[in-house]
Structure formats: structure tokens, C-alpha cells
PDB file of C-alpha atoms in Angstrom:
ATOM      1  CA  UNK A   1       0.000   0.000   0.000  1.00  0.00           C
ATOM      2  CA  UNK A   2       1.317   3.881  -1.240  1.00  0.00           C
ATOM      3  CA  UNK A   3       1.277   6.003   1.665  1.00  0.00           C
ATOM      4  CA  UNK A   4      -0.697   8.949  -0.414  1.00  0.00           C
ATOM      5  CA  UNK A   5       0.885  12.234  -1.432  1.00  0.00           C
ATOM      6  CA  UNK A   6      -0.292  14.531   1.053  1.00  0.00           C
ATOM      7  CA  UNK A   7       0.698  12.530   4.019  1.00  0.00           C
ATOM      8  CA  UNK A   8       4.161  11.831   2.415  1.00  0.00           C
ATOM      9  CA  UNK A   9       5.315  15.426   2.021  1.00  0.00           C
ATOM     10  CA  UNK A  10       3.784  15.894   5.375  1.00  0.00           C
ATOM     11  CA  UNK A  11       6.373  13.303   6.900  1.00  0.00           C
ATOM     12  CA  UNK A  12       8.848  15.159   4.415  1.00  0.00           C
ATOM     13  CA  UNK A  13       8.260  18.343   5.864  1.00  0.00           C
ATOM     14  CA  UNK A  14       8.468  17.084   9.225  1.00  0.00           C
ATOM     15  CA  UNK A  15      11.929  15.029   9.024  1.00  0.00           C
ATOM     16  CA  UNK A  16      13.415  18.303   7.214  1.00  0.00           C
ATOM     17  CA  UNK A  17      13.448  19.953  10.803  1.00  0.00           C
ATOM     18  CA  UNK A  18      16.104  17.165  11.410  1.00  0.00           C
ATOM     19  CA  UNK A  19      19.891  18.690  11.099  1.00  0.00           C
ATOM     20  CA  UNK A  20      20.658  15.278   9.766  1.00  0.00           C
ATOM     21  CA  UNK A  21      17.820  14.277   7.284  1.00  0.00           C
ATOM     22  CA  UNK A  22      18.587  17.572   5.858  1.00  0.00           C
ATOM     23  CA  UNK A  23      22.222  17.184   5.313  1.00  0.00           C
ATOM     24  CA  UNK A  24      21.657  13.511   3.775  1.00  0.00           C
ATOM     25  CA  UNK A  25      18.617  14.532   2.051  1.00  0.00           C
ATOM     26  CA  UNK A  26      20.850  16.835   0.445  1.00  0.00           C
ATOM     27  CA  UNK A  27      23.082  14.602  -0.186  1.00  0.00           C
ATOM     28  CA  UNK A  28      21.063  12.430  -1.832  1.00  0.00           C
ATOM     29  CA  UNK A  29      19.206  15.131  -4.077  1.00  0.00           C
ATOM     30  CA  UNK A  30      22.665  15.708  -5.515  1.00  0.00           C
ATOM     31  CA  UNK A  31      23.254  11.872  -6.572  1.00  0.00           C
ATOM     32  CA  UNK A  32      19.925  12.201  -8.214  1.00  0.00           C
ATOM     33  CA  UNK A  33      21.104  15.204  -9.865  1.00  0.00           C
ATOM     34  CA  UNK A  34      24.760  13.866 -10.897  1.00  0.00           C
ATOM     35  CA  UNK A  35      22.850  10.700 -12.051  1.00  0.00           C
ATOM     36  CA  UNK A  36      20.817  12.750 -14.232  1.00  0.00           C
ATOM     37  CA  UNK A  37      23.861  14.603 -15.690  1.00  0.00           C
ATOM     38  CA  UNK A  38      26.301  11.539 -15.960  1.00  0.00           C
ATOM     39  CA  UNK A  39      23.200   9.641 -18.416  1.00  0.00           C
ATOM     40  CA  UNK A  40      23.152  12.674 -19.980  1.00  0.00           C
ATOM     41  CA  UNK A  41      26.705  12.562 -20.730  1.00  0.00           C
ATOM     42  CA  UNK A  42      27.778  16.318 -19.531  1.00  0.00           C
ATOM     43  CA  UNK A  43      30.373  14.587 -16.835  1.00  0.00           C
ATOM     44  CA  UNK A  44      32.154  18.812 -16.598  1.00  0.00           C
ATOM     45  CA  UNK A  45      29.131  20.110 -15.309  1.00  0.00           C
ATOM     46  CA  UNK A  46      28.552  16.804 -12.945  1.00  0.00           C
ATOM     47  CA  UNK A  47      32.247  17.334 -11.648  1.00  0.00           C
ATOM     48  CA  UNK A  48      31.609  20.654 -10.672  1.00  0.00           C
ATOM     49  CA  UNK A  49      28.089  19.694  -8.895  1.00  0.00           C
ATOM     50  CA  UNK A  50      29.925  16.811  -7.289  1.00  0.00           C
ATOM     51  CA  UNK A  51      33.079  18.854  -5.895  1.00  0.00           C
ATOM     52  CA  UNK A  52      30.305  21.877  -4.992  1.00  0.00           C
ATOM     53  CA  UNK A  53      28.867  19.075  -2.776  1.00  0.00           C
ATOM     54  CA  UNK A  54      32.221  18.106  -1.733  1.00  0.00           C
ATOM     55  CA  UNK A  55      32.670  21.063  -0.181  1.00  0.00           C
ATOM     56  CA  UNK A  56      29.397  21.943   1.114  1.00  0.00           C
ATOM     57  CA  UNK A  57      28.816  18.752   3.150  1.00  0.00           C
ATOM     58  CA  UNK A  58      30.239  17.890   6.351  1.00  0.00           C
ATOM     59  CA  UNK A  59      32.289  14.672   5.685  1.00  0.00           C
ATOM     60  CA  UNK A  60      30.205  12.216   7.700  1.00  0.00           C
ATOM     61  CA  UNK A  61      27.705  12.817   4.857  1.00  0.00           C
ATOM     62  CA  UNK A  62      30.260  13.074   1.766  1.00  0.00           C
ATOM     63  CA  UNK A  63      31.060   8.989   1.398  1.00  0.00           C
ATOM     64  CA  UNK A  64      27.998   8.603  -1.932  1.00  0.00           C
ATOM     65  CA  UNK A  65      29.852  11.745  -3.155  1.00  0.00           C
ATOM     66  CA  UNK A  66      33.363  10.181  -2.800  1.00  0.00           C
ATOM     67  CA  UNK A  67      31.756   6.959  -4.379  1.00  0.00           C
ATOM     68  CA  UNK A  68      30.842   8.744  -7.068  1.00  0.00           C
ATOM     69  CA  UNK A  69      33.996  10.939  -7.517  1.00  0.00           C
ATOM     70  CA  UNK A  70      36.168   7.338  -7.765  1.00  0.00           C
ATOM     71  CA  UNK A  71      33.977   5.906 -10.312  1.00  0.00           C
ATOM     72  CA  UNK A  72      34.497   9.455 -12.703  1.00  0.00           C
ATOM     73  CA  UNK A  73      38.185   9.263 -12.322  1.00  0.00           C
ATOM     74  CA  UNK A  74      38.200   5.685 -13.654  1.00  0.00           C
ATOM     75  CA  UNK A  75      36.258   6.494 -16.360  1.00  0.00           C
ATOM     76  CA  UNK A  76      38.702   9.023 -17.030  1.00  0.00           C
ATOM     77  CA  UNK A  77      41.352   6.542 -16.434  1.00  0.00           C
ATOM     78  CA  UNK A  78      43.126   7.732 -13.075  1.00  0.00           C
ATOM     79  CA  UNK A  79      43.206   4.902 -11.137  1.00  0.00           C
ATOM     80  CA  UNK A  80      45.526   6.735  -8.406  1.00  0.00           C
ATOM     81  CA  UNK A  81      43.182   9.472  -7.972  1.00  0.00           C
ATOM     82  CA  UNK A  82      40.527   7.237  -7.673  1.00  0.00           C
ATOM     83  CA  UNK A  83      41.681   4.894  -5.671  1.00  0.00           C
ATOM     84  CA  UNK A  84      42.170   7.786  -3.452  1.00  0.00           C
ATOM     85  CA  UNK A  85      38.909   8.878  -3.503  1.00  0.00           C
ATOM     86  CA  UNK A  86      37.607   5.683  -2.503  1.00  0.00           C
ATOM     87  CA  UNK A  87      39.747   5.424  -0.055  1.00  0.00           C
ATOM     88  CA  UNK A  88      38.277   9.042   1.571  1.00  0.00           C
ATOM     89  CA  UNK A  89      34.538   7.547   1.142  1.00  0.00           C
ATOM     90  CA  UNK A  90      35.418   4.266   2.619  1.00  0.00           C
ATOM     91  CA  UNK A  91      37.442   6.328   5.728  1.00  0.00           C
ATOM     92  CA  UNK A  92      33.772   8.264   6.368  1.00  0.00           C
ATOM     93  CA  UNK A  93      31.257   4.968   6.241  1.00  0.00           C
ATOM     94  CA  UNK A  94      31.405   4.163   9.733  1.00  0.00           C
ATOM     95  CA  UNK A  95      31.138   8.326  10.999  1.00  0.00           C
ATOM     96  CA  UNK A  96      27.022   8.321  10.204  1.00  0.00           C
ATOM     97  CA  UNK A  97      25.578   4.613  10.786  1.00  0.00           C
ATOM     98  CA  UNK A  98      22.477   6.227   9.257  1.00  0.00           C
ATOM     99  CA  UNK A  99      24.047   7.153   5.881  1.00  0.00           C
ATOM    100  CA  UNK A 100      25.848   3.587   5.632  1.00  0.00           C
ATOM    101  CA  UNK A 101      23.915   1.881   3.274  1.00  0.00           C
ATOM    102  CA  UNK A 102      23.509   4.906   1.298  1.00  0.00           C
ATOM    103  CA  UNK A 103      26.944   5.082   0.860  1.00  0.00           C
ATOM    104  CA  UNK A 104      26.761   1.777  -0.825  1.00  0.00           C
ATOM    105  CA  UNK A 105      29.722   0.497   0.478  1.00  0.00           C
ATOM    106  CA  UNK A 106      30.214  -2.576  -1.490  1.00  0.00           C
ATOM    107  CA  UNK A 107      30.386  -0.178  -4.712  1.00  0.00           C
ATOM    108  CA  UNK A 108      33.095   2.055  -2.601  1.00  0.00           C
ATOM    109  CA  UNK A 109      34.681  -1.608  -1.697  1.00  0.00           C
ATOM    110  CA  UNK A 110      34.571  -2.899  -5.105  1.00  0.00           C
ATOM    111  CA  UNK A 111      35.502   0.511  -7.013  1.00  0.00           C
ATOM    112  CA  UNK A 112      38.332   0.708  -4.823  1.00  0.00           C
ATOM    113  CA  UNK A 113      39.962  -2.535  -5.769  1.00  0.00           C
ATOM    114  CA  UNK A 114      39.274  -2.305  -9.347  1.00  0.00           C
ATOM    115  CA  UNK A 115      41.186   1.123  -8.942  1.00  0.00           C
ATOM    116  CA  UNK A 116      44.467  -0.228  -7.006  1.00  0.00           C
ATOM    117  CA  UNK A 117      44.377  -2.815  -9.452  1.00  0.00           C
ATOM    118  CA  UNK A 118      44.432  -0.454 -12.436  1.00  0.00           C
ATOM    119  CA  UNK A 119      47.145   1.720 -10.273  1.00  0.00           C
ATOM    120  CA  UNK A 120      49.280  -1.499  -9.838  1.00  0.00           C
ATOM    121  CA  UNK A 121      48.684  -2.162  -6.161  1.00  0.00           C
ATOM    122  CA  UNK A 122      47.272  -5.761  -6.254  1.00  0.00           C
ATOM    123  CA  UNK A 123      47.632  -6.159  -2.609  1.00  0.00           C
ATOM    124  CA  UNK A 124      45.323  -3.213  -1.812  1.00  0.00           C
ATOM    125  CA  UNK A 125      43.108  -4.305  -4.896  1.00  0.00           C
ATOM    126  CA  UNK A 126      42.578  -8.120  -2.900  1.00  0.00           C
ATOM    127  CA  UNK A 127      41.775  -6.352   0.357  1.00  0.00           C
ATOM    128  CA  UNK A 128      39.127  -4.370  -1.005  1.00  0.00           C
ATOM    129  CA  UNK A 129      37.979  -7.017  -3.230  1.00  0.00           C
ATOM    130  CA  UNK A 130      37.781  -8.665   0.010  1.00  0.00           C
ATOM    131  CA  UNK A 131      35.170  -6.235   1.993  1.00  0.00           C
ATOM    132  CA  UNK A 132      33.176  -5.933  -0.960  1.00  0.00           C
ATOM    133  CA  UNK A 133      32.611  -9.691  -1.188  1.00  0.00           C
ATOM    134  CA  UNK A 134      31.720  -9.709   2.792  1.00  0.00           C
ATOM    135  CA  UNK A 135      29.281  -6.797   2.099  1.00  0.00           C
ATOM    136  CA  UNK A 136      27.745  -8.468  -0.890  1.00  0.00           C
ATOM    137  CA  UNK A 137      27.214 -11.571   1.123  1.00  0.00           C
ATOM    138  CA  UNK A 138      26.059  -9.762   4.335  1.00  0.00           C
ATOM    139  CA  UNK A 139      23.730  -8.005   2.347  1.00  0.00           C
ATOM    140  CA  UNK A 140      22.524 -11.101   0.225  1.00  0.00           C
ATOM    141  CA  UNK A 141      22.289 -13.089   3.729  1.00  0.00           C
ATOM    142  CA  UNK A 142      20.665 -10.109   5.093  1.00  0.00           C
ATOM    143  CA  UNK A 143      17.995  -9.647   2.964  1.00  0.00           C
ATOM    144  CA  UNK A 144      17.521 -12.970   0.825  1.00  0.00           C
ATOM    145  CA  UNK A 145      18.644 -11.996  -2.242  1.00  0.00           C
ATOM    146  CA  UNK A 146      20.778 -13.473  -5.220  1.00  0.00           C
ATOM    147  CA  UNK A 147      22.036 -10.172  -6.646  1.00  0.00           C
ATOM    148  CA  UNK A 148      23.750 -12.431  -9.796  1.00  0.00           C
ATOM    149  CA  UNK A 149      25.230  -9.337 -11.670  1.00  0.00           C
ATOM    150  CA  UNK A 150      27.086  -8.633  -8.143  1.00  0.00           C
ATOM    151  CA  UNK A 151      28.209 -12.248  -8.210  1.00  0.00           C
ATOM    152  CA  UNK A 152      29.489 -12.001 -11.794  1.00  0.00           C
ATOM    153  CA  UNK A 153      31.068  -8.612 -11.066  1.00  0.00           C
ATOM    154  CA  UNK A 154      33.194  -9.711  -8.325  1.00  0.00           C
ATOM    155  CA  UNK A 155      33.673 -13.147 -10.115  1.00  0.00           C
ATOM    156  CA  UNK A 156      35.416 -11.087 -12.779  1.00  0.00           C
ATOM    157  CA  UNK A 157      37.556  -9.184  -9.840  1.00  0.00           C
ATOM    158  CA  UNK A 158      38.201 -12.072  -7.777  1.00  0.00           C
ATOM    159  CA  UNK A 159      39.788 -13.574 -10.843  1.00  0.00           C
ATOM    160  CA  UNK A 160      41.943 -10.313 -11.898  1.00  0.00           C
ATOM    161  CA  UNK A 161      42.877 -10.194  -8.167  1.00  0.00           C
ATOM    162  CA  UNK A 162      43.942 -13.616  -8.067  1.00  0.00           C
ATOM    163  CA  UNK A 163      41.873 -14.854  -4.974  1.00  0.00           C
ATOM    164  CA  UNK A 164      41.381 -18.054  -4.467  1.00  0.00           C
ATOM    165  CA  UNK A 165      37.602 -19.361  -5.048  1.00  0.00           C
ATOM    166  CA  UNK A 166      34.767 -19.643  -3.238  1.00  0.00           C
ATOM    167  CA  UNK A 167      32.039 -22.436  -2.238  1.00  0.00           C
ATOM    168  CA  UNK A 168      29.356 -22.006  -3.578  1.00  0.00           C
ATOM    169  CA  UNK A 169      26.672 -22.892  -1.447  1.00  0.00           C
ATOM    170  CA  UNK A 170      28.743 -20.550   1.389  1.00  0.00           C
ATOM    171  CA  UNK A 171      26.989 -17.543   2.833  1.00  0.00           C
ATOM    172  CA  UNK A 172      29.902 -16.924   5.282  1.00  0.00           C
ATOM    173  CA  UNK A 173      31.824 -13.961   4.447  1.00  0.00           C
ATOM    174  CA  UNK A 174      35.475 -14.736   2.826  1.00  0.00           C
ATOM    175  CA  UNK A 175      37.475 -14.865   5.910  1.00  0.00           C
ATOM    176  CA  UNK A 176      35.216 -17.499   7.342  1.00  0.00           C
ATOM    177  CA  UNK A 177      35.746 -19.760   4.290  1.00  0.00           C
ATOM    178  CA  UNK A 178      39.372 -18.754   4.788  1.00  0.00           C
ATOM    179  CA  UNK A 179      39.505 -19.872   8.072  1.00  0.00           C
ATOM    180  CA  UNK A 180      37.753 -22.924   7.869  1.00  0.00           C
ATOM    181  CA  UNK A 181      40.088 -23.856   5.146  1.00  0.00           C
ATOM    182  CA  UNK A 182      43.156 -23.137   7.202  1.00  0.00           C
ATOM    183  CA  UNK A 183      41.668 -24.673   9.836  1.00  0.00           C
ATOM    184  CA  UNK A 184      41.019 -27.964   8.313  1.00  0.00           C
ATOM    185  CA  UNK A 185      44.343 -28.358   6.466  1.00  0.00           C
ATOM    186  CA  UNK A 186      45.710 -27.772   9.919  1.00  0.00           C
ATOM    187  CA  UNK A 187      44.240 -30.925  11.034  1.00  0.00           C
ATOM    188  CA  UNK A 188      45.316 -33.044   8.693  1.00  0.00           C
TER     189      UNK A 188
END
């Protein structure tokens, strides 16, 4: 059931009072708007939105905007800067536990190791790889779901990476089936 226009801007109107659901609100209005300028292919005027935002935004709310900031540098192939960017969006995820999963992190995770791959830092590239296979299975454990362009995505990086495979039936995030592995080798 639609919760009907009226009372929706209502509850709008009434959560904009919040400091906080203003500043991610905000935040969010501007991913809509980038999103709307990156289809339509005018990636200057998106750049200047985005580092606008960048500086208008108090960092605990800037981690979509970082996201999104990696992601135009390696499409303008600058792995380094992006990879740094990532890095700054992945340092703010845990500041705001309420803008978390609007971060996306396993797109922060996952951008971030296909940029230190790119760069020519494989280790880095395998740790991230790492967290954005945990978050992808948290999430997938979390809510139900078989997200399969997610599992071919990171099927693709896992392989560029060079990590070693995973079971398939396994939920458990990577460092479980790590362990386990370790573990029973160990006892043999």
C-alpha cells in the first residue's frame, strides 16, 4: 500500500526539521542530480556539482559523493586518484551509521579494488575485493537476495585479483571460508 501524497510530504516536511535528514537529504538530491547529468553525458558540469557538494557537506555525509567521484576518475582513467577517492569515502562509512547503506559500500569496496588494481597495487586491490565480497554476502544473507550481476562482477575481480575461489553454497563472508580452510588443512 502507497502512503498517499499529502501525508508523504507531510512526513517530508516534518523530518526536514532534522539537522541530519537535511544534510543527507541533500546529499542524496545531488546523486539524483549527478545521475541525471552523468546519463546525460555532460560529466564537466557533474564534476563541478559533485566537488560543490564536496565542499558543502560535512564529511560524515560526503562517502555517496566520494563513491561517485572514484567511479568518474576511472572512467577518465586515473586509477591513483581514484583509488584515493575511494579510499576518503570508505574512511567516512562508519562516521554516520544512518548514511551507511547509502553510501553503498560494497560499490566504494569494489571501485576501490578495481582502482588499485588499475594503479598497480594488487595487494590493496585483494583487500578491497575482500570487503566488498563480505558486504555483498552480508547483504545477500541479510535480505535474501541473489544479486547475480554482483556475483558475476566480483567473479570477474576475484579472478583479476587472483583470490582463491569460493564455495558455492557458502553464505559466510570470505574470511570465514578462509579460516575454515586453514583450519582444516591444519588438522590433517
Amino acid at each position: 500500500m502507497a502512503i498517499p501524497r499529502p501525508v508523504r510530504h507531510v512526513l517530508a516536511m516534518t523530518l526536514q526539521v532534522i539537522p541530519s535528514f537535511r544534510k543527507a537529504n541533500y546529499v542524496f538530491t545531488i546523486e539524483r542530480k549527478l545521475a541525471r547529468l552523468e546519463v546525460s553525458g555532460d560529466y564537466d558540469e557533474a564534476r563541478k556539482v559533485r566537488n560543490d557538494a564536496l565542499q558543502a557537506v560535512e564529511p560524515s555525509h560526503s562517502a555517496p559523493l566520494w563513491r561517485s567521484q572514484g567511479f568518474d576518475l576511472l572512467r577518465c582513467s586515473r586509477p591513483g586518484e581514484a583509488l584515493a577517492a575511494f579510499e576518503q569515502g570508505i574512511s567516512h562509512l562508519d562516521e554516520l551509521p544512518s548514511m551507511y547503506g547509502a553510501a553503498r559500500p560494497h560499490e566504494l569496496y569494489y571501485g576501490a579494488a578495481i582502482a588499485a588494481l588499475q594503479a598497480g597495487e594488487p595487494e590493496k586491490a585483494r583487500g578491497y575485493y575482500r570487503h566488498a565480497a563480505n558486504v555483498v554476502t552480508g547483504i545477500e544473507a541479510h535480505l535474501g537476495t541473489n544479486r547475480r550481476w554482483w556475483d558475476e562482477s566480483l567473479e570477474a575481480l576475484r579472478r583479476q585479483v587472483g583470490e582463491p575461489s569460493r564455495t558455492e553454497s557458502s553464505n559466510k563472508p570470505i574470511e570465514a571460508d578462509a579460516k575454515e580452510k586453514r583450519d582444516s588443512s591444519a588438522s590433517r
